[in-house]
């Protein structure tokens, strides 16, 4: 999956330090990321090419192995030959995988910093804490932590069949599983039951947590569950959300698309009789 970057190690601890020459600079536009492409390989801008006098304007994000990643507010294509803004979705297939993961993880932090420039309570400029990944308002003491939205991925089994769906009106056209965000005041297990009922009109039982996945493309922390159909198997599709919802035998489940998502891993485990 996208977060599985071994032998590299992602260090999420907030330990801001001065940028070194070999550290890397991340920049983002509207659903785009600033990088250099070399056939399939991607490269981010090294700090030494970014400019000596401007390092103080960089925001520390995280570290992978010994390399720290920084967010730059404005990177211009004309200033850095060979670099350009490419769609964020490019990171789904980019190599090396640890840089693709850095790019997409950085995008979630970038969206958070950019949308919290000012205090949501009093409108004063927000300041960065130097102790933790937190923004605070000096005027009213309001604090903001990074936005992470919990959501579920649900593999609904009916003996040797799995419920596959396709989402309506989305960029992603391949088969998927039932998915949805948790609401306030709701347990994750209740999210599973509610989403399955809302999207396909089915009851489920035997919920079993499988794995979680950070999915920074949508600011999400995904939690994957397997469960069994409880009762009637007749699907009533929510046409606003789904274009397809159908039961498929193990051998009919297509092995398509990249192996970066929890959805894909859960579908393949069922296909190969592992769940
Ligand atoms: Zn304030």
Short mmCIF file of C-alpha atoms and ligand atoms in Angstrom, two decimals:
data_model
loop_
_atom_site.label_atom_id
_atom_site.label_comp_id
_atom_site.label_asym_id
_atom_site.label_seq_id
_atom_site.Cartn_x
_atom_site.Cartn_y
_atom_site.Cartn_z
CA UNK A 1 0.00 0.00 0.00
CA UNK A 2 1.05 3.61 -0.46
CA UNK A 3 2.36 3.94 3.11
CA UNK A 4 4.45 0.76 2.91
CA UNK A 5 7.80 2.35 2.05
CA UNK A 6 10.28 -0.11 3.64
CA UNK A 7 13.27 -0.14 3.75
CA UNK A 8 12.64 3.60 4.12
CA UNK A 9 11.21 4.93 7.37
CA UNK A 10 8.69 7.75 7.72
CA UNK A 11 9.29 9.89 10.83
CA UNK A 12 6.16 11.75 11.78
CA UNK A 13 7.53 13.27 14.98
CA UNK A 14 7.44 17.07 14.86
CA UNK A 15 11.13 17.94 15.10
CA UNK A 16 11.64 21.05 13.01
CA UNK A 17 15.24 21.73 12.12
CA UNK A 18 17.13 24.02 9.82
CA UNK A 19 16.96 22.87 6.20
CA UNK A 20 20.10 21.20 4.86
CA UNK A 21 21.26 21.17 1.23
CA UNK A 22 20.03 17.64 0.52
CA UNK A 23 16.63 18.08 2.15
CA UNK A 24 13.68 18.39 -0.22
CA UNK A 25 11.12 21.09 -0.95
CA UNK A 26 7.47 20.34 -1.66
CA UNK A 27 5.13 22.76 -3.36
CA UNK A 28 1.49 22.43 -4.35
CA UNK A 29 -1.06 24.07 -6.59
CA UNK A 30 -4.75 23.24 -6.96
CA UNK A 31 -4.62 19.39 -6.82
CA UNK A 32 -1.13 19.57 -8.31
CA UNK A 33 2.37 18.89 -6.99
CA UNK A 34 5.70 20.49 -7.99
CA UNK A 35 8.25 17.95 -9.24
CA UNK A 36 10.62 16.87 -12.00
CA UNK A 37 9.74 13.79 -14.03
CA UNK A 38 12.27 11.49 -15.58
CA UNK A 39 10.23 8.84 -17.40
CA UNK A 40 8.56 7.06 -14.46
CA UNK A 41 10.80 8.48 -11.78
CA UNK A 42 9.95 11.61 -9.85
CA UNK A 43 12.25 14.05 -8.10
CA UNK A 44 11.53 16.90 -5.71
CA UNK A 45 13.46 20.16 -5.56
CA UNK A 46 16.56 19.90 -3.32
CA UNK A 47 16.93 22.70 -0.78
CA UNK A 48 20.30 23.67 -2.29
CA UNK A 49 18.53 24.57 -5.56
CA UNK A 50 15.75 26.42 -3.76
CA UNK A 51 17.85 29.43 -2.82
CA UNK A 52 20.18 30.26 0.03
CA UNK A 53 18.40 33.33 1.39
CA UNK A 54 14.89 31.89 1.38
CA UNK A 55 15.23 28.87 3.64
CA UNK A 56 13.57 30.59 6.59
CA UNK A 57 10.31 30.76 4.66
CA UNK A 58 10.14 26.95 4.48
CA UNK A 59 7.79 25.03 6.77
CA UNK A 60 9.10 21.77 8.20
CA UNK A 61 6.77 18.83 7.44
CA UNK A 62 8.34 15.43 8.26
CA UNK A 63 11.40 13.28 7.69
CA UNK A 64 11.96 10.09 5.72
CA UNK A 65 15.19 8.36 6.75
CA UNK A 66 17.61 11.31 7.12
CA UNK A 67 15.88 13.56 4.57
CA UNK A 68 13.60 16.31 5.85
CA UNK A 69 10.75 17.63 3.69
CA UNK A 70 9.70 21.27 3.71
CA UNK A 71 6.69 23.10 2.37
CA UNK A 72 7.33 26.14 0.16
CA UNK A 73 4.56 28.67 -0.31
CA UNK A 74 5.31 29.59 -3.89
CA UNK A 75 7.42 27.71 -6.40
CA UNK A 76 7.45 29.09 -9.92
CA UNK A 77 7.99 26.77 -12.88
CA UNK A 78 10.04 29.41 -14.73
CA UNK A 79 12.50 29.71 -11.82
CA UNK A 80 13.32 25.98 -11.76
CA UNK A 81 13.88 24.52 -15.25
CA UNK A 82 12.67 20.93 -15.61
CA UNK A 83 10.21 21.20 -12.72
CA UNK A 84 6.48 21.60 -13.20
CA UNK A 85 3.14 21.24 -11.48
CA UNK A 86 1.62 17.84 -12.31
CA UNK A 87 -1.72 16.38 -11.12
CA UNK A 88 -1.58 14.95 -7.61
CA UNK A 89 -3.02 11.70 -8.99
CA UNK A 90 0.34 11.18 -10.75
CA UNK A 91 1.65 10.07 -7.34
CA UNK A 92 -0.54 6.95 -7.49
CA UNK A 93 1.93 5.34 -9.93
CA UNK A 94 5.13 7.34 -9.40
CA UNK A 95 8.43 5.80 -8.31
CA UNK A 96 10.30 5.74 -6.06
CA UNK A 97 7.39 4.89 -3.79
CA UNK A 98 8.73 6.67 -0.72
CA UNK A 99 8.86 9.96 -2.64
CA UNK A 100 5.32 9.41 -3.95
CA UNK A 101 4.21 8.82 -0.35
CA UNK A 102 6.05 11.98 0.75
CA UNK A 103 4.34 13.95 -2.01
CA UNK A 104 0.84 12.88 -1.14
CA UNK A 105 1.36 13.14 2.64
CA UNK A 106 2.78 16.64 2.17
CA UNK A 107 -0.30 17.60 0.17
CA UNK A 108 -2.56 16.96 3.16
CA UNK A 109 -0.37 19.12 5.40
CA UNK A 110 -0.18 21.81 2.71
CA UNK A 111 -3.98 21.96 2.45
CA UNK A 112 -4.20 22.24 6.24
CA UNK A 113 -1.63 25.04 6.52
CA UNK A 114 -3.13 26.91 3.58
CA UNK A 115 -6.67 26.76 4.93
CA UNK A 116 -5.65 27.83 8.46
CA UNK A 117 -3.75 31.02 7.71
CA UNK A 118 -6.21 32.93 9.91
CA UNK A 119 -7.98 32.07 13.14
CA UNK A 120 -11.46 30.66 12.53
CA UNK A 121 -12.75 32.29 15.73
CA UNK A 122 -11.39 35.83 15.64
CA UNK A 123 -9.70 36.23 12.24
CA UNK A 124 -6.17 36.99 13.53
CA UNK A 125 -3.18 35.41 11.74
CA UNK A 126 -2.33 31.94 13.06
CA UNK A 127 1.16 31.11 14.33
CA UNK A 128 3.05 27.82 14.20
CA UNK A 129 3.89 26.11 17.47
CA UNK A 130 7.53 25.12 17.70
CA UNK A 131 6.72 22.19 20.00
CA UNK A 132 4.12 20.25 18.04
CA UNK A 133 2.33 20.21 14.70
CA UNK A 134 -0.20 22.78 15.80
CA UNK A 135 -1.30 26.31 14.90
CA UNK A 136 -2.47 28.81 17.50
CA UNK A 137 -3.96 32.26 17.72
CA UNK A 138 -2.13 34.73 19.96
CA UNK A 139 -5.23 36.87 20.26
CA UNK A 140 -7.88 34.38 21.43
CA UNK A 141 -5.76 31.27 22.18
CA UNK A 142 -7.69 29.15 19.68
CA UNK A 143 -5.66 26.11 18.51
CA UNK A 144 -5.84 23.97 15.37
CA UNK A 145 -4.45 20.48 14.80
CA UNK A 146 -4.10 18.81 11.39
CA UNK A 147 -7.35 17.72 9.81
CA UNK A 148 -7.75 13.95 9.53
CA UNK A 149 -11.14 12.53 8.61
CA UNK A 150 -11.88 8.96 9.71
CA UNK A 151 -13.61 6.82 7.11
CA UNK A 152 -14.42 3.17 6.51
CA UNK A 153 -13.85 0.72 3.66
CA UNK A 154 -16.24 -2.21 3.86
CA UNK A 155 -15.87 -5.60 2.18
CA UNK A 156 -19.32 -7.20 2.40
CA UNK A 157 -19.24 -10.98 1.91
CA UNK A 158 -22.10 -13.25 0.97
CA UNK A 159 -20.42 -16.64 1.24
CA UNK A 160 -18.24 -16.88 -1.90
CA UNK A 161 -19.32 -13.53 -3.25
CA UNK A 162 -18.10 -10.00 -2.54
CA UNK A 163 -20.05 -6.80 -2.99
CA UNK A 164 -18.32 -4.60 -5.57
CA UNK A 165 -19.29 -1.04 -6.41
CA UNK A 166 -18.41 1.77 -8.74
CA UNK A 167 -18.71 5.38 -7.68
CA UNK A 168 -20.85 7.84 -9.56
CA UNK A 169 -19.18 10.93 -11.03
CA UNK A 170 -15.64 10.37 -9.73
CA UNK A 171 -12.25 10.35 -11.38
CA UNK A 172 -11.72 6.78 -10.12
CA UNK A 173 -13.60 4.41 -12.46
CA UNK A 174 -12.55 0.96 -11.24
CA UNK A 175 -14.38 -1.39 -8.91
CA UNK A 176 -14.38 -0.32 -5.29
CA UNK A 177 -15.88 -1.36 -1.96
CA UNK A 178 -18.46 0.45 0.12
CA UNK A 179 -16.83 3.50 1.69
CA UNK A 180 -17.82 6.55 3.68
CA UNK A 181 -16.86 9.05 6.33
CA UNK A 182 -17.67 8.73 10.01
CA UNK A 183 -20.13 11.27 11.34
CA UNK A 184 -19.86 13.12 14.64
CA UNK A 185 -21.27 11.07 17.52
CA UNK A 186 -20.89 7.77 15.70
CA UNK A 187 -18.66 4.75 16.35
CA UNK A 188 -16.68 3.39 13.42
CA UNK A 189 -18.71 0.16 13.61
CA UNK A 190 -21.90 2.19 13.27
CA UNK A 191 -20.37 3.97 10.28
CA UNK A 192 -19.90 0.56 8.64
CA UNK A 193 -23.54 -0.45 9.23
CA UNK A 194 -24.91 2.95 8.18
CA UNK A 195 -22.86 3.25 4.99
CA UNK A 196 -23.76 -0.25 3.80
CA UNK A 197 -27.44 0.42 4.47
CA UNK A 198 -27.36 3.85 2.79
CA UNK A 199 -25.42 2.82 -0.31
CA UNK A 200 -26.87 -0.63 -1.07
CA UNK A 201 -29.73 -1.19 1.40
CA UNK A 202 -28.19 -4.27 3.06
CA UNK A 203 -27.75 -5.36 6.69
CA UNK A 204 -24.38 -6.73 7.83
CA UNK A 205 -23.00 -8.76 10.75
CA UNK A 206 -19.68 -10.23 11.99
CA UNK A 207 -17.73 -6.99 11.55
CA UNK A 208 -14.00 -7.64 11.65
CA UNK A 209 -11.39 -4.89 11.53
CA UNK A 210 -8.66 -5.65 8.99
CA UNK A 211 -6.18 -2.74 8.62
CA UNK A 212 -6.04 1.03 8.42
CA UNK A 213 -4.45 3.30 5.84
CA UNK A 214 -3.60 7.00 5.74
CA UNK A 215 -5.11 8.28 2.49
CA UNK A 216 -3.89 11.83 2.18
CA UNK A 217 -5.40 12.40 -1.27
CA UNK A 218 -8.65 13.10 0.62
CA UNK A 219 -7.36 13.98 4.15
CA UNK A 220 -8.63 10.60 5.29
CA UNK A 221 -7.67 7.85 7.70
CA UNK A 222 -9.28 4.72 6.26
CA UNK A 223 -10.32 1.77 8.40
CA UNK A 224 -10.99 -1.45 6.54
CA UNK A 225 -13.58 -3.97 7.72
CA UNK A 226 -14.72 -7.34 6.47
CA UNK A 227 -18.28 -8.32 7.34
CA UNK A 228 -21.00 -10.75 6.29
CA UNK A 229 -24.39 -10.12 4.77
CA UNK A 230 -27.20 -10.40 7.33
CA UNK A 231 -30.41 -11.52 5.61
CA UNK A 232 -31.71 -10.48 2.20
CA UNK A 233 -29.08 -10.05 -0.57
CA UNK A 234 -31.17 -7.78 -2.79
CA UNK A 235 -29.21 -4.62 -3.56
CA UNK A 236 -30.97 -1.26 -3.54
CA UNK A 237 -28.49 1.17 -5.06
CA UNK A 238 -28.09 4.76 -3.92
CA UNK A 239 -27.87 6.24 -7.42
CA UNK A 240 -26.50 9.55 -6.13
CA UNK A 241 -23.40 7.78 -4.79
CA UNK A 242 -23.01 4.63 -6.87
CA UNK A 243 -23.32 3.71 -10.53
CA UNK A 244 -22.75 -0.02 -9.91
CA UNK A 245 -23.31 -2.36 -6.97
CA UNK A 246 -23.19 -6.11 -7.57
CA UNK A 247 -22.24 -9.46 -6.07
CA UNK A 248 -19.18 -11.02 -7.69
CA UNK A 249 -17.65 -14.48 -7.25
CA UNK A 250 -14.00 -14.65 -6.22
CA UNK A 251 -12.77 -15.52 -9.72
CA UNK A 252 -14.78 -12.63 -11.23
CA UNK A 253 -13.01 -9.99 -9.14
CA UNK A 254 -10.68 -8.16 -11.55
CA UNK A 255 -7.06 -7.56 -10.62
CA UNK A 256 -6.82 -4.04 -12.02
CA UNK A 257 -5.08 -0.81 -11.13
CA UNK A 258 -2.21 -0.04 -8.76
CA UNK A 259 -1.54 -1.90 -5.54
CA UNK A 260 -1.46 1.22 -3.38
CA UNK A 261 -4.89 1.18 -1.77
CA UNK A 262 -6.46 -0.67 1.13
CA UNK A 263 -9.50 -1.27 -1.10
CA UNK A 264 -7.38 -3.16 -3.64
CA UNK A 265 -5.62 -5.21 -0.97
CA UNK A 266 -8.93 -6.20 0.64
CA UNK A 267 -10.44 -7.17 -2.70
CA UNK A 268 -7.40 -9.27 -3.61
CA UNK A 269 -7.35 -11.03 -0.23
CA UNK A 270 -10.95 -12.13 -0.77
CA UNK A 271 -10.24 -13.16 -4.38
CA UNK A 272 -7.36 -15.37 -3.24
CA UNK A 273 -9.33 -17.01 -0.40
CA UNK A 274 -7.40 -15.22 2.34
CA UNK A 275 -10.47 -13.56 3.87
ZN1 LIG B 1 -8.25 33.91 17.38
#
